[in-house]
Amino acid sequence: MTLWFVFALMTVAAIFAVLWPLSRRGRTDTGGSEVVVYRDQLAEIDRDMAAGIIRAAEADAARIEISRRLLAAADQGGREAPVQGSLNLRRTAAIVGLVGLPVIASSFYLALGSPRLGDFPLAERGRVADANQPLANLVAQVEAHLEKNPTDGRGWTVLAPVLSRLGRYDDAVRAYRNAITYAGDSADRRADLGEALMGTAGGVVTADAKAEFERAVALNGDDAKANYFLGLAAEQDGRKADAAELWQKMLAKAPADAPWRPLVQAALVRVGGSSPGGVSSPGGVSAPALPDSAVAAARDMSEADRGTMIKGMVDRLATRLKANGDDVEGWLRLVRAYLVMGERDKAMSALADARQAVANDADRLRQLNEGLKNLGLDG
């Protein structure tokens, strides 16, 4: 309040300083009085000449000088009126500006500003979120904010996934439920809630989690996370064929660069299924996706010949990547192929080569690490 009082006082002082000079009367119009004086002087010259005090020549010279002054005074008096009119116009403009501008500014502030926003004390300013603070401190600040503003849907939406990453699944479940309540229902939020419920159960798709995934699919039939975990629920229930069917449908509809594709393909391998466009390798294991022509040729081969063909394709891919290591998707296919073939040592070696090849490109390295996480490897 003290600060606002000082601002108000300064405003009043500024207005007074401008209006005061304008409110004073202009200089006295002296043109009329000068004319009277000069006329008196002319009359006095006539009296002096009649009394013999001055000669005629001197009287004529004096009359000429006084007449000149008289004309100048009369001319000056005639020019005062426009000046006075201009002065009145300036006064009017100044008053309108000084009164009108605050009114206009106040109107804009009331329409666009936040007149009801509370003060922000100095002690609170010191607690503003700093990107260099530990994540736990930032989370604590958001939680403190939400305790005072429990209906802030955006705040719950931001907090929930962070709590999940921190392993605070019970708190994450509460945050996701509040996000749905105050920010609106959506397939993404339902799927995230189901995943958090799985976290509280140690990774098991419980009945509550399954219900949330089903709600997500009802809102968006193509939601990848919900469909994947519904397949996982089927696998956990011993219905591997149902799980494989669901995951195969996902892969058939997904774009080739879908980031979750390797995870679903690995899940298919786990339940003994095969991905669309894939062939079965020796031992009944799903091989990496092949071109359509290669798939057609592989159907007529024996198991041994098919295995040889697949190994040859993998070797050619490895050779190509050693010559040009910028192909992140190629590296991920190579690592996945070795994992599918049961050659984990080669997979880890390819992983190391891939990281070395893209080490100087931050975007490619990030894409590689995300793909490796989807394969169950450390990013």
CSV table of C-alpha atoms in Angstrom, one decimal:
chain,number,residue,atom,x,y,z
A,1,MET,CA,0.0,0.0,0.0
A,2,THR,CA,2.8,2.4,0.8
A,3,LEU,CA,4.3,2.0,-2.7
A,4,TRP,CA,0.9,2.7,-4.3
A,5,PHE,CA,0.5,5.8,-2.2
A,6,VAL,CA,3.9,7.1,-3.3
A,7,PHE,CA,3.0,6.5,-6.9
A,8,ALA,CA,-0.3,8.3,-6.5
A,9,LEU,CA,1.4,11.3,-4.9
A,10,MET,CA,4.0,11.5,-7.6
A,11,THR,CA,1.2,11.4,-10.3
A,12,VAL,CA,-0.7,14.2,-8.5
A,13,ALA,CA,2.5,16.3,-8.3
A,14,ALA,CA,3.3,15.8,-12.0
A,15,ILE,CA,-0.3,16.8,-13.0
A,16,PHE,CA,-0.1,19.9,-10.8
A,17,ALA,CA,3.3,20.9,-12.2
A,18,VAL,CA,1.8,20.9,-15.7
A,19,LEU,CA,-1.6,22.4,-15.0
A,20,TRP,CA,-0.4,25.2,-12.7
A,21,PRO,CA,1.5,27.3,-15.4
A,22,LEU,CA,-1.4,26.7,-17.8
A,23,SER,CA,-3.9,27.9,-15.4
A,24,ARG,CA,-2.2,31.3,-14.9
A,25,ARG,CA,-3.4,34.2,-16.9
A,26,GLY,CA,-1.3,35.3,-19.8
A,27,ARG,CA,0.8,38.4,-19.8
A,28,THR,CA,-1.2,41.7,-19.5
A,29,ASP,CA,-2.1,43.2,-22.8
A,30,THR,CA,0.0,46.3,-22.8
A,31,GLY,CA,-0.7,47.3,-26.4
A,32,GLY,CA,-3.7,49.6,-25.5
A,33,SER,CA,-1.8,51.5,-22.7
A,34,GLU,CA,1.2,52.2,-25.0
A,35,VAL,CA,-1.1,53.7,-27.6
A,36,VAL,CA,-2.6,56.1,-25.1
A,37,VAL,CA,0.9,57.2,-23.9
A,38,TYR,CA,2.2,57.9,-27.4
A,39,ARG,CA,-0.9,59.9,-28.2
A,40,ASP,CA,-0.4,62.0,-25.0
A,41,GLN,CA,3.2,62.6,-26.1
A,42,LEU,CA,2.0,63.9,-29.5
A,43,ALA,CA,-0.4,66.3,-27.7
A,44,GLU,CA,2.4,67.4,-25.4
A,45,ILE,CA,4.7,68.1,-28.4
A,46,ASP,CA,1.9,70.4,-29.8
A,47,ARG,CA,1.7,72.2,-26.5
A,48,ASP,CA,5.5,72.6,-26.3
A,49,MET,CA,5.7,74.0,-29.8
A,50,ALA,CA,2.8,76.4,-29.1
A,51,ALA,CA,4.6,77.6,-26.0
A,52,GLY,CA,7.8,78.1,-27.9
A,53,ILE,CA,9.7,75.5,-26.0
A,54,ILE,CA,10.7,73.5,-29.1
A,55,ARG,CA,11.1,74.6,-32.7
A,56,ALA,CA,9.0,73.3,-35.6
A,57,ALA,CA,11.8,71.1,-37.0
A,58,GLU,CA,12.3,69.4,-33.6
A,59,ALA,CA,8.6,69.0,-33.2
A,60,ASP,CA,8.3,67.3,-36.6
A,61,ALA,CA,11.2,64.9,-35.8
A,62,ALA,CA,9.6,64.0,-32.5
A,63,ARG,CA,6.2,63.5,-34.1
A,64,ILE,CA,7.7,61.1,-36.7
A,65,GLU,CA,9.5,59.0,-34.0
A,66,ILE,CA,6.4,58.9,-31.7
A,67,SER,CA,4.2,58.0,-34.7
A,68,ARG,CA,6.5,55.2,-35.6
A,69,ARG,CA,6.3,53.8,-32.1
A,70,LEU,CA,2.5,54.3,-32.0
A,71,LEU,CA,2.1,52.3,-35.2
A,72,ALA,CA,4.3,49.5,-33.8
A,73,ALA,CA,2.3,49.4,-30.6
A,74,ALA,CA,-1.0,49.3,-32.5
A,75,ASP,CA,0.3,46.5,-34.7
A,76,GLN,CA,1.5,44.5,-31.7
A,77,GLY,CA,-1.9,44.8,-30.1
A,78,GLY,CA,-3.5,43.4,-33.2
A,79,ARG,CA,-1.4,40.3,-33.1
A,80,GLU,CA,-2.1,39.4,-29.5
A,81,ALA,CA,-5.5,37.8,-30.2
A,82,PRO,CA,-4.3,34.7,-32.2
A,83,VAL,CA,-1.6,34.1,-29.5
A,84,GLN,CA,-4.3,34.1,-26.9
A,85,GLY,CA,-6.4,31.7,-28.9
A,86,SER,CA,-3.5,29.3,-29.4
A,87,LEU,CA,-2.8,29.4,-25.7
A,88,ASN,CA,-6.4,28.4,-24.9
A,89,LEU,CA,-6.1,25.5,-27.4
A,90,ARG,CA,-2.9,24.3,-25.7
A,91,ARG,CA,-4.5,24.5,-22.3
A,92,THR,CA,-7.5,22.4,-23.5
A,93,ALA,CA,-5.3,19.8,-25.1
A,94,ALA,CA,-3.1,19.5,-22.0
A,95,ILE,CA,-6.1,19.0,-19.7
A,96,VAL,CA,-7.6,16.4,-22.0
A,97,GLY,CA,-4.3,14.6,-22.2
A,98,LEU,CA,-3.7,14.6,-18.5
A,99,VAL,CA,-7.2,13.5,-17.6
A,100,GLY,CA,-7.9,11.3,-20.6
A,101,LEU,CA,-4.7,9.3,-20.7
A,102,PRO,CA,-5.1,7.9,-17.1
A,103,VAL,CA,-8.7,7.1,-17.8
A,104,ILE,CA,-7.8,5.2,-21.0
A,105,ALA,CA,-4.9,3.4,-19.4
A,106,SER,CA,-7.1,2.3,-16.4
A,107,SER,CA,-9.7,1.0,-18.8
A,108,PHE,CA,-7.2,-1.1,-20.7
A,109,TYR,CA,-5.7,-2.4,-17.4
A,110,LEU,CA,-9.1,-3.4,-16.0
A,111,ALA,CA,-9.9,-5.3,-19.3
A,112,LEU,CA,-6.5,-6.9,-19.9
A,113,GLY,CA,-4.7,-6.8,-16.6
A,114,SER,CA,-5.1,-8.7,-13.3
A,115,PRO,CA,-6.4,-6.2,-10.7
A,116,ARG,CA,-7.3,-9.0,-8.3
A,117,LEU,CA,-3.8,-10.6,-8.4
A,118,GLY,CA,-2.4,-10.7,-4.9
A,119,ASP,CA,0.9,-9.3,-3.9
A,120,PHE,CA,4.1,-11.3,-4.4
A,121,PRO,CA,6.2,-10.8,-1.3
A,122,LEU,CA,9.9,-10.7,-1.4
A,123,ALA,CA,10.2,-13.9,0.6
A,124,GLU,CA,8.1,-15.7,-2.1
A,125,ARG,CA,10.2,-14.3,-4.9
A,126,GLY,CA,13.2,-16.0,-3.5
A,127,ARG,CA,11.4,-19.3,-3.9
A,128,VAL,CA,10.7,-19.0,-7.6
A,129,ALA,CA,11.6,-22.2,-9.5
A,130,ASP,CA,15.1,-22.3,-10.7
A,131,ALA,CA,16.2,-24.8,-13.4
A,132,ASN,CA,19.4,-25.5,-11.5
A,133,GLN,CA,17.5,-26.7,-8.4
A,134,PRO,CA,17.2,-30.4,-7.7
A,135,LEU,CA,14.1,-32.0,-9.2
A,136,ALA,CA,12.8,-32.9,-5.8
A,137,ASN,CA,12.8,-29.3,-4.8
A,138,LEU,CA,10.9,-28.2,-7.9
A,139,VAL,CA,8.4,-31.0,-7.3
A,140,ALA,CA,7.9,-29.8,-3.7
A,141,GLN,CA,7.2,-26.3,-4.9
A,142,VAL,CA,4.6,-27.5,-7.4
A,143,GLU,CA,3.0,-29.7,-4.7
A,144,ALA,CA,2.9,-26.7,-2.4
A,145,HIS,CA,1.2,-24.6,-5.2
A,146,LEU,CA,-1.4,-27.4,-5.8
A,147,GLU,CA,-2.2,-27.6,-2.1
A,148,LYS,CA,-3.3,-24.0,-2.3
A,149,ASN,CA,-4.8,-24.4,-5.8
A,150,PRO,CA,-6.2,-27.9,-5.9
A,151,THR,CA,-8.3,-27.2,-9.0
A,152,ASP,CA,-5.3,-26.3,-11.2
A,153,GLY,CA,-5.7,-29.0,-13.9
A,154,ARG,CA,-2.6,-27.9,-15.8
A,155,GLY,CA,-0.5,-28.2,-12.6
A,156,TRP,CA,-1.7,-31.7,-12.0
A,157,THR,CA,-1.0,-32.6,-15.6
A,158,VAL,CA,2.6,-31.4,-15.4
A,159,LEU,CA,3.2,-33.0,-12.0
A,160,ALA,CA,1.8,-36.5,-12.6
A,161,PRO,CA,4.4,-37.8,-15.1
A,162,VAL,CA,7.3,-36.4,-13.0
A,163,LEU,CA,6.0,-38.3,-10.0
A,164,SER,CA,5.8,-41.5,-12.1
A,165,ARG,CA,9.4,-41.1,-13.2
A,166,LEU,CA,10.5,-40.6,-9.6
A,167,GLY,CA,8.8,-43.9,-8.7
A,168,ARG,CA,6.1,-42.2,-6.5
A,169,TYR,CA,3.3,-44.2,-8.1
A,170,ASP,CA,0.7,-43.7,-5.4
A,171,ASP,CA,1.1,-39.9,-5.7
A,172,ALA,CA,1.2,-40.1,-9.5
A,173,VAL,CA,-2.2,-42.0,-9.5
A,174,ARG,CA,-3.7,-39.2,-7.4
A,175,ALA,CA,-2.2,-36.6,-9.7
A,176,TYR,CA,-3.5,-38.3,-12.9
A,177,ARG,CA,-7.0,-38.6,-11.4
A,178,ASN,CA,-7.0,-34.9,-10.5
A,179,ALA,CA,-5.7,-34.0,-14.0
A,180,ILE,CA,-8.6,-35.9,-15.5
A,181,THR,CA,-11.1,-34.2,-13.1
A,182,TYR,CA,-9.8,-30.6,-13.6
A,183,ALA,CA,-8.2,-30.7,-17.0
A,184,GLY,CA,-10.5,-33.0,-18.9
A,185,ASP,CA,-10.7,-36.7,-19.8
A,186,SER,CA,-8.5,-38.0,-22.7
A,187,ALA,CA,-7.1,-41.3,-23.9
A,188,ASP,CA,-3.5,-40.2,-23.0
A,189,ARG,CA,-4.4,-39.4,-19.4
A,190,ARG,CA,-6.3,-42.6,-19.0
A,191,ALA,CA,-3.4,-44.6,-20.4
A,192,ASP,CA,-0.9,-42.8,-18.2
A,193,LEU,CA,-3.2,-43.4,-15.2
A,194,GLY,CA,-3.3,-47.1,-16.0
A,195,GLU,CA,0.5,-47.2,-16.3
A,196,ALA,CA,0.8,-45.5,-12.9
A,197,LEU,CA,-1.6,-48.1,-11.4
A,198,MET,CA,0.7,-50.8,-12.8
A,199,GLY,CA,3.6,-49.1,-11.1
A,200,THR,CA,1.9,-49.4,-7.7
A,201,ALA,CA,1.5,-53.2,-8.4
A,202,GLY,CA,5.1,-53.8,-9.4
A,203,GLY,CA,4.4,-53.9,-13.2
A,204,VAL,CA,1.3,-56.1,-13.1
A,205,VAL,CA,-1.7,-55.1,-15.1
A,206,THR,CA,-4.3,-55.1,-12.4
A,207,ALA,CA,-8.0,-55.0,-12.9
A,208,ASP,CA,-8.0,-51.2,-12.2
A,209,ALA,CA,-5.2,-50.6,-14.6
A,210,LYS,CA,-6.9,-52.7,-17.3
A,211,ALA,CA,-10.1,-50.7,-16.8
A,212,GLU,CA,-8.2,-47.5,-17.4
A,213,PHE,CA,-6.6,-48.9,-20.6
A,214,GLU,CA,-10.0,-50.0,-21.8
A,215,ARG,CA,-11.3,-46.5,-21.2
A,216,ALA,CA,-8.4,-45.0,-23.2
A,217,VAL,CA,-9.1,-47.3,-26.1
A,218,ALA,CA,-12.8,-46.3,-26.0
A,219,LEU,CA,-11.7,-42.7,-26.4
A,220,ASN,CA,-9.0,-43.4,-29.0
A,221,GLY,CA,-8.9,-46.9,-30.6
A,222,ASP,CA,-5.3,-46.3,-31.8
A,223,ASP,CA,-3.8,-45.3,-28.5
A,224,ALA,CA,-0.5,-47.2,-28.6
A,225,LYS,CA,0.2,-47.3,-24.9
A,226,ALA,CA,-3.2,-48.6,-24.0
A,227,ASN,CA,-3.3,-51.2,-26.7
A,228,TYR,CA,0.2,-52.5,-25.8
A,229,PHE,CA,-0.7,-52.9,-22.1
A,230,LEU,CA,-4.0,-54.6,-22.9
A,231,GLY,CA,-1.9,-57.1,-24.9
A,232,LEU,CA,0.4,-57.4,-21.9
A,233,ALA,CA,-2.6,-58.1,-19.7
A,234,ALA,CA,-3.6,-60.9,-22.1
A,235,GLU,CA,-0.1,-62.3,-21.9
A,236,GLN,CA,-0.1,-62.2,-18.1
A,237,ASP,CA,-3.5,-64.0,-18.1
A,238,GLY,CA,-1.9,-66.8,-20.2
A,239,ARG,CA,-3.7,-65.7,-23.4
A,240,LYS,CA,-0.6,-65.4,-25.6
A,241,ALA,CA,-2.5,-65.8,-28.8
A,242,ASP,CA,-4.8,-62.9,-28.0
A,243,ALA,CA,-1.8,-60.8,-27.0
A,244,ALA,CA,0.0,-61.6,-30.3
A,245,GLU,CA,-3.1,-60.8,-32.3
A,246,LEU,CA,-3.5,-57.4,-30.7
A,247,TRP,CA,0.2,-56.5,-31.1
A,248,GLN,CA,0.1,-57.7,-34.8
A,249,LYS,CA,-2.8,-55.3,-35.4
A,250,MET,CA,-0.9,-52.5,-33.9
A,251,LEU,CA,2.2,-53.1,-36.1
A,252,ALA,CA,0.0,-53.5,-39.2
A,253,LYS,CA,-1.5,-50.0,-38.7
A,254,ALA,CA,1.6,-48.3,-37.3
A,255,PRO,CA,4.0,-46.1,-39.4
A,256,ALA,CA,7.4,-47.6,-40.1
A,257,ASP,CA,9.1,-45.0,-37.9
A,258,ALA,CA,6.8,-45.5,-34.9
A,259,PRO,CA,9.1,-45.2,-31.8
A,260,TRP,CA,7.3,-48.0,-30.0
A,261,ARG,CA,7.5,-50.5,-32.9
A,262,PRO,CA,10.7,-52.3,-31.5
A,263,LEU,CA,9.0,-52.8,-28.1
A,264,VAL,CA,5.9,-54.4,-29.6
A,265,GLN,CA,8.1,-56.5,-32.0
A,266,ALA,CA,10.1,-57.8,-29.0
A,267,ALA,CA,6.9,-58.6,-27.2
A,268,LEU,CA,5.7,-60.6,-30.2
A,269,VAL,CA,8.9,-62.6,-30.1
A,270,ARG,CA,8.3,-63.2,-26.4
A,271,VAL,CA,4.9,-64.8,-27.0
A,272,GLY,CA,6.0,-66.7,-30.1
A,273,GLY,CA,4.2,-64.5,-32.7
A,274,SER,CA,5.6,-62.8,-35.8
A,275,SER,CA,5.3,-59.2,-36.9
A,276,PRO,CA,3.7,-58.3,-40.3
A,277,GLY,CA,6.3,-58.6,-43.0
A,278,GLY,CA,8.5,-60.9,-40.9
A,279,VAL,CA,9.5,-64.5,-41.4
A,280,SER,CA,10.3,-67.2,-39.0
A,281,SER,CA,13.9,-67.9,-38.4
A,282,PRO,CA,15.4,-71.2,-37.2
A,283,GLY,CA,14.1,-72.2,-33.8
A,284,GLY,CA,10.7,-70.5,-34.5
A,285,VAL,CA,12.0,-67.0,-33.6
A,286,SER,CA,10.6,-64.0,-35.5
A,287,ALA,CA,13.3,-62.5,-37.7
A,288,PRO,CA,13.7,-58.8,-38.5
A,289,ALA,CA,11.2,-57.3,-41.0
A,290,LEU,CA,12.3,-58.0,-44.6
A,291,PRO,CA,11.4,-56.5,-48.0
A,292,ASP,CA,8.3,-58.0,-49.6
A,293,SER,CA,10.4,-59.7,-52.3
A,294,ALA,CA,12.6,-61.3,-49.7
A,295,VAL,CA,9.6,-62.5,-47.8
A,296,ALA,CA,8.1,-64.1,-50.9
A,297,ALA,CA,11.4,-65.9,-51.7
A,298,ALA,CA,11.8,-67.0,-48.0
A,299,ARG,CA,8.5,-68.9,-48.0
A,300,ASP,CA,9.8,-71.5,-50.4
A,301,MET,CA,13.1,-72.0,-48.6
A,302,SER,CA,14.1,-74.6,-46.0
A,303,GLU,CA,14.6,-73.5,-42.5
A,304,ALA,CA,18.4,-73.7,-42.9
A,305,ASP,CA,18.4,-71.7,-46.2
A,306,ARG,CA,16.0,-69.2,-44.6
A,307,GLY,CA,18.3,-68.8,-41.7
A,308,THR,CA,21.3,-68.3,-44.0
A,309,MET,CA,19.5,-65.7,-46.0
A,310,ILE,CA,18.5,-63.7,-42.9
A,311,LYS,CA,22.1,-63.9,-41.5
A,312,GLY,CA,23.4,-62.6,-44.8
A,313,MET,CA,21.0,-59.7,-44.8
A,314,VAL,CA,22.0,-58.8,-41.2
A,315,ASP,CA,25.7,-59.0,-42.2
A,316,ARG,CA,25.1,-56.7,-45.2
A,317,LEU,CA,23.3,-54.3,-43.0
A,318,ALA,CA,26.2,-54.3,-40.5
A,319,THR,CA,28.7,-53.7,-43.3
A,320,ARG,CA,26.7,-50.8,-44.7
A,321,LEU,CA,26.4,-49.2,-41.3
A,322,LYS,CA,30.2,-49.4,-40.8
A,323,ALA,CA,30.6,-47.4,-44.0
A,324,ASN,CA,27.8,-44.9,-43.2
A,325,GLY,CA,26.9,-44.8,-39.5
A,326,ASP,CA,24.4,-41.9,-39.8
A,327,ASP,CA,21.4,-44.2,-40.2
A,328,VAL,CA,19.9,-44.5,-36.7
A,329,GLU,CA,17.0,-46.7,-37.8
A,330,GLY,CA,19.5,-49.0,-39.4
A,331,TRP,CA,21.5,-49.3,-36.2
A,332,LEU,CA,18.3,-50.1,-34.3
A,333,ARG,CA,17.3,-52.7,-36.8
A,334,LEU,CA,20.8,-54.3,-36.5
A,335,VAL,CA,20.7,-54.4,-32.7
A,336,ARG,CA,17.1,-55.8,-32.8
A,337,ALA,CA,18.1,-58.4,-35.3
A,338,TYR,CA,21.0,-59.7,-33.2
A,339,LEU,CA,18.7,-59.8,-30.2
A,340,VAL,CA,16.1,-61.7,-32.1
A,341,MET,CA,18.8,-64.2,-33.3
A,342,GLY,CA,20.0,-64.7,-29.8
A,343,GLU,CA,23.4,-63.1,-30.4
A,344,ARG,CA,23.4,-60.6,-27.5
A,345,ASP,CA,27.2,-60.0,-27.6
A,346,LYS,CA,26.9,-58.9,-31.2
A,347,ALA,CA,23.9,-56.7,-30.3
A,348,MET,CA,25.9,-55.0,-27.5
A,349,SER,CA,28.9,-54.5,-29.9
A,350,ALA,CA,26.6,-53.0,-32.5
A,351,LEU,CA,25.1,-50.7,-29.8
A,352,ALA,CA,28.6,-49.4,-28.9
A,353,ASP,CA,29.4,-48.9,-32.6
A,354,ALA,CA,26.2,-47.0,-33.1
A,355,ARG,CA,26.8,-44.6,-30.2
A,356,GLN,CA,30.3,-43.9,-31.5
A,357,ALA,CA,29.0,-43.2,-35.0
A,358,VAL,CA,26.5,-40.6,-33.9
A,359,ALA,CA,28.3,-39.2,-30.9
A,360,ASN,CA,28.8,-35.8,-32.5
A,361,ASP,CA,25.1,-35.4,-33.5
A,362,ALA,CA,22.9,-34.7,-30.5
A,363,ASP,CA,19.6,-35.3,-32.3
A,364,ARG,CA,20.7,-38.7,-33.7
A,365,LEU,CA,22.2,-39.7,-30.4
A,366,ARG,CA,18.9,-38.9,-28.6
A,367,GLN,CA,16.9,-40.8,-31.2
A,368,LEU,CA,19.3,-43.8,-30.8
A,369,ASN,CA,19.0,-43.8,-27.0
A,370,GLU,CA,15.2,-43.7,-27.1
A,371,GLY,CA,15.1,-46.6,-29.6
A,372,LEU,CA,17.5,-48.6,-27.3
A,373,LYS,CA,15.2,-48.0,-24.3
A,374,ASN,CA,12.3,-49.4,-26.3
A,375,LEU,CA,14.4,-52.5,-26.9
A,376,GLY,CA,14.9,-52.8,-23.2
A,377,LEU,CA,18.5,-51.6,-23.3
A,378,ASP,CA,20.0,-48.7,-21.4
A,379,GLY,CA,19.7,-45.4,-23.3
